[in-house]
Short mmCIF file of C-alpha atoms in Angstrom, two decimals:
data_model
loop_
_atom_site.label_atom_id
_atom_site.label_comp_id
_atom_site.label_asym_id
_atom_site.label_seq_id
_atom_site.Cartn_x
_atom_site.Cartn_y
_atom_site.Cartn_z
CA THR A 1063 -27.33 -17.50 159.48
CA GLN A 1064 -28.77 -14.34 160.09
CA LEU A 1065 -28.43 -13.14 164.04
CA LEU A 1066 -30.67 -10.10 163.22
CA GLU A 1067 -33.37 -9.88 161.27
CA GLN A 1068 -36.00 -7.03 159.96
CA SER A 1069 -39.42 -6.83 159.04
CA PRO A 1070 -40.20 -5.74 156.98
CA GLN A 1071 -38.42 -5.96 154.17
CA PHE A 1072 -40.05 -3.53 152.42
CA LEU A 1073 -42.01 -0.64 153.16
CA SER A 1074 -44.27 2.01 150.68
CA ILE A 1075 -45.86 4.28 152.42
CA GLN A 1076 -47.60 7.73 151.93
CA GLU A 1077 -45.91 11.07 153.54
CA GLY A 1078 -48.25 11.67 156.71
CA GLU A 1079 -48.20 7.86 157.84
CA ASN A 1080 -46.25 6.31 160.75
CA LEU A 1081 -44.65 3.32 160.82
CA THR A 1082 -42.43 0.60 162.65
CA VAL A 1083 -39.60 -1.14 161.43
CA TYR A 1084 -38.60 -4.43 163.54
CA CYS A 1085 -35.24 -6.18 164.37
CA ASN A 1086 -35.05 -9.24 166.10
CA SER A 1087 -32.60 -11.89 166.98
CA SER A 1088 -32.32 -14.91 169.43
CA SER A 1089 -29.05 -13.88 170.75
CA VAL A 1090 -28.28 -10.98 173.16
CA PHE A 1091 -26.59 -8.08 172.81
CA SER A 1092 -25.41 -5.38 174.65
CA SER A 1093 -25.96 -2.76 172.58
CA LEU A 1094 -27.71 -1.88 169.18
CA GLN A 1095 -27.74 0.60 166.91
CA TRP A 1096 -29.77 2.18 164.18
CA TYR A 1097 -28.75 3.36 160.82
CA ARG A 1098 -30.31 5.08 157.42
CA GLN A 1099 -28.71 4.25 154.56
CA GLU A 1100 -29.10 6.53 151.29
CA PRO A 1101 -28.33 4.88 147.85
CA GLY A 1102 -24.06 5.65 147.09
CA GLU A 1103 -23.83 6.56 150.58
CA GLY A 1104 -22.82 5.04 153.69
CA PRO A 1105 -24.69 4.18 156.47
CA VAL A 1106 -25.20 7.16 158.96
CA LEU A 1107 -25.38 6.14 162.60
CA LEU A 1108 -28.88 7.21 164.05
CA VAL A 1109 -29.04 6.30 167.37
CA THR A 1110 -27.22 3.70 170.30
CA VAL A 1111 -29.05 2.21 172.75
CA VAL A 1112 -27.78 0.00 175.85
CA THR A 1113 -30.16 -0.46 178.06
CA GLY A 1114 -32.63 -3.28 178.03
CA GLY A 1115 -35.87 -1.54 177.59
CA GLU A 1116 -34.43 2.21 176.76
CA VAL A 1117 -36.30 4.19 175.08
CA LYS A 1118 -34.84 7.12 172.49
CA LYS A 1119 -36.23 9.89 170.73
CA LEU A 1120 -34.78 11.77 167.61
CA LYS A 1121 -37.11 13.99 166.81
CA ARG A 1122 -40.15 11.94 165.01
CA LEU A 1123 -37.73 9.08 165.58
CA THR A 1124 -38.69 6.69 168.28
CA PHE A 1125 -35.84 4.13 168.77
CA GLN A 1126 -36.83 1.14 171.65
CA PHE A 1127 -34.83 -1.71 172.92
CA GLY A 1128 -36.35 -4.93 174.28
CA ASP A 1129 -36.41 -5.68 177.81
CA ALA A 1130 -34.05 -8.43 177.37
CA ARG A 1131 -32.04 -7.01 174.99
CA LYS A 1132 -32.92 -9.20 172.32
CA ASP A 1133 -35.11 -6.97 169.84
CA SER A 1134 -34.88 -2.97 169.05
CA SER A 1135 -37.69 -1.42 166.91
CA LEU A 1136 -38.03 1.89 164.83
CA HIS A 1137 -41.05 3.82 165.08
CA ILE A 1138 -41.68 7.41 162.47
CA THR A 1139 -44.15 9.45 163.11
CA ALA A 1140 -45.36 10.86 160.12
CA ALA A 1141 -43.21 10.14 157.65
CA GLN A 1142 -41.93 12.44 154.46
CA PRO A 1143 -40.32 11.63 152.09
CA GLY A 1144 -37.03 12.80 153.27
CA ASP A 1145 -37.23 9.36 156.07
CA THR A 1146 -36.60 7.71 152.61
CA GLY A 1147 -34.06 5.02 153.03
CA LEU A 1148 -32.06 1.94 154.06
CA TYR A 1149 -32.77 1.18 157.67
CA LEU A 1150 -30.20 -0.84 159.13
CA CYS A 1151 -30.44 -2.46 163.27
CA ALA A 1152 -26.46 -3.44 164.69
CA GLY A 1153 -26.07 -5.34 167.27
CA ASP A 1154 -22.89 -5.61 169.56
CA ARG A 1155 -21.94 -8.14 171.47
CA ASN A 1156 -18.58 -7.58 172.96
CA THR A 1157 -16.68 -9.38 169.97
CA ASP A 1158 -14.54 -6.57 168.12
CA LYS A 1159 -18.11 -7.15 165.25
CA LEU A 1160 -20.82 -5.53 164.28
CA ILE A 1161 -24.00 -7.59 163.16
CA PHE A 1162 -25.70 -5.86 160.64
CA GLY A 1163 -29.48 -6.95 160.72
CA THR A 1164 -31.07 -7.38 157.15
CA GLY A 1165 -32.15 -4.10 156.39
CA THR A 1166 -36.03 -2.18 155.67
CA ARG A 1167 -35.72 -0.45 152.59
CA LEU A 1168 -38.65 2.26 152.74
CA GLN A 1169 -40.23 4.63 150.42
CA VAL A 1170 -42.19 7.73 151.35
CA PHE A 1171 -43.94 8.99 148.86
CA PRO A 1172 -45.60 12.52 149.01
CA LYS B 963 -13.68 17.47 160.36
CA ALA B 964 -13.32 15.11 158.04
CA GLY B 965 -15.14 12.10 157.68
CA VAL B 966 -14.10 8.57 156.76
CA THR B 967 -12.69 8.87 153.24
CA GLN B 968 -12.47 5.83 150.79
CA THR B 969 -10.90 5.89 147.34
CA PRO B 970 -11.67 4.81 144.86
CA ARG B 971 -15.44 5.87 144.30
CA TYR B 972 -15.49 2.96 141.83
CA LEU B 973 -13.36 0.62 140.06
CA ILE B 974 -13.79 -2.16 137.19
CA LYS B 975 -11.58 -5.33 137.10
CA THR B 976 -11.31 -8.42 135.34
CA ARG B 977 -11.44 -11.71 136.85
CA GLY B 978 -8.51 -12.93 138.12
CA GLN B 979 -6.64 -9.51 139.21
CA GLN B 980 -6.55 -8.51 142.06
CA VAL B 981 -7.40 -5.21 144.08
CA THR B 982 -6.49 -2.63 146.57
CA LEU B 983 -8.76 -0.25 148.27
CA SER B 984 -7.74 2.62 150.94
CA CYS B 985 -9.58 4.19 154.11
CA SER B 986 -8.34 6.72 155.70
CA PRO B 987 -10.42 7.46 159.14
CA ILE B 988 -11.43 10.30 160.84
CA SER B 989 -8.77 11.53 162.80
CA GLY B 990 -8.24 10.25 166.42
CA HIS B 991 -9.99 7.22 165.28
CA ARG B 992 -8.18 3.96 165.72
CA SER B 993 -10.49 1.19 165.04
CA VAL B 994 -11.44 1.08 161.58
CA SER B 995 -13.53 -1.93 159.54
CA TRP B 996 -14.51 -3.74 156.46
CA TYR B 997 -17.79 -4.28 155.35
CA GLN B 998 -18.99 -5.81 152.05
CA GLN B 999 -22.23 -4.96 150.95
CA THR B 1000 -24.68 -6.61 148.29
CA PRO B 1001 -28.19 -6.77 147.47
CA GLY B 1002 -28.44 -10.59 148.28
CA GLN B 1003 -26.25 -11.00 151.62
CA GLY B 1004 -26.60 -7.27 153.18
CA LEU B 1005 -23.47 -5.85 155.23
CA GLN B 1006 -20.76 -8.67 155.79
CA PHE B 1007 -17.88 -7.96 158.15
CA LEU B 1008 -15.06 -8.35 156.80
CA PHE B 1009 -12.28 -7.77 159.97
CA GLU B 1010 -11.38 -4.85 162.05
CA TYR B 1011 -7.87 -3.11 162.90
CA PHE B 1012 -7.33 -1.36 165.80
CA SER B 1013 -3.79 -0.19 166.28
CA GLU B 1014 -2.17 -1.60 163.39
CA THR B 1015 -3.49 -5.53 164.77
CA GLN B 1016 -6.26 -7.30 163.48
CA ARG B 1017 -8.56 -7.86 166.08
CA ASN B 1018 -11.47 -10.36 164.32
CA LYS B 1019 -11.98 -11.20 160.84
CA GLY B 1020 -15.15 -12.32 159.30
CA ASN B 1021 -16.11 -15.27 157.42
CA PHE B 1022 -14.04 -14.72 154.02
CA PRO B 1023 -11.85 -16.40 151.80
CA GLY B 1024 -7.95 -16.06 152.61
CA ARG B 1025 -7.89 -14.21 149.37
CA PHE B 1026 -9.72 -11.32 151.35
CA SER B 1027 -6.90 -9.30 153.34
CA GLY B 1028 -6.02 -6.04 154.98
CA ARG B 1029 -3.71 -4.15 156.87
CA GLN B 1030 -3.49 -1.07 158.99
CA PHE B 1031 -1.13 1.91 159.31
CA SER B 1032 0.37 3.79 162.00
CA ASN B 1033 -1.44 6.44 160.98
CA SER B 1034 -5.04 4.09 161.42
CA ARG B 1035 -5.62 4.69 157.61
CA SER B 1036 -6.42 1.09 156.52
CA GLU B 1037 -6.30 -0.92 153.09
CA MET B 1038 -8.11 -3.83 151.89
CA ASN B 1039 -6.32 -6.00 149.41
CA VAL B 1040 -8.18 -8.74 146.96
CA SER B 1041 -6.55 -11.37 144.74
CA THR B 1042 -7.94 -13.48 142.32
CA LEU B 1043 -11.30 -11.91 141.71
CA GLU B 1044 -14.16 -13.44 141.35
CA LEU B 1045 -17.48 -12.16 139.49
CA GLY B 1046 -19.10 -12.87 143.35
CA ASP B 1047 -16.89 -10.43 144.64
CA SER B 1048 -18.46 -7.31 142.80
CA ALA B 1049 -20.07 -5.53 145.43
CA LEU B 1050 -19.95 -2.23 147.67
CA TYR B 1051 -17.30 -2.38 149.80
CA LEU B 1052 -17.70 0.06 153.06
CA CYS B 1053 -14.71 1.11 155.87
CA ALA B 1054 -15.72 2.57 159.07
CA SER B 1055 -13.64 4.14 161.92
CA SER B 1056 -14.95 4.96 165.36
CA LEU B 1057 -12.92 6.06 168.54
CA ALA B 1058 -12.87 2.07 169.97
CA PHE B 1059 -15.23 -0.89 169.13
CA GLY B 1060 -18.54 -0.16 170.47
CA GLY B 1061 -18.97 3.47 170.12
CA GLY B 1062 -20.62 4.23 166.99
CA TYR B 1063 -19.05 3.43 163.57
CA THR B 1064 -18.85 6.84 160.51
CA PHE B 1065 -18.84 5.21 157.47
CA GLY B 1066 -17.16 6.16 154.51
CA SER B 1067 -19.31 6.31 150.69
CA GLY B 1068 -17.98 3.38 149.75
CA THR B 1069 -16.11 1.58 146.80
CA ARG B 1070 -17.86 0.01 144.45
CA LEU B 1071 -15.98 -2.60 142.80
CA THR B 1072 -17.67 -4.71 139.66
CA VAL B 1073 -15.74 -7.66 138.30
CA VAL B 1074 -16.53 -8.32 134.92
#
């Protein structure tokens, strides 16, 4: 059973387009993290959100944590080829175990 | 400061053999977690150690084991390797659980 479902699974877009990735669960998380992973490397932490309704911005990336702390979204404005990678959400339920989402593979073409 | 170091980067083993993977966390980080990543299952939690104690274990068979040393370095061992154990094994460290992980580049294990 996958606790964190991400959608879409794959996304292929042109440079300059906007996109949103969703991370959904039926469980409540005390915090949620977003990572980006490039081929041959480990995931790199982008942001941690901890408060329901919280919005964080990181340059062209906007992260939102749902009010009920069960879901999150990542919005990228004016995507660039350097944004290409696997985007992973990960939830913390205070069980000493970080649960990762199914992943969204993004390809941005120049 | 140095990141999380995993060795070796690549490994090819034969079915039935055993393997040990190593992880050196960021200096000062006491929490080390291990994950298995495969195309079909994504990132699956193996176990987490804090101050040499295993605090949580994922749903993997007993062939998968780990330990953490007093200097926070960690090893994981897989015995009686199966073809399905082929995966990228990732180690992550943090100051304490929930603080955001720093991952190593992983060890790519291929079982033939």
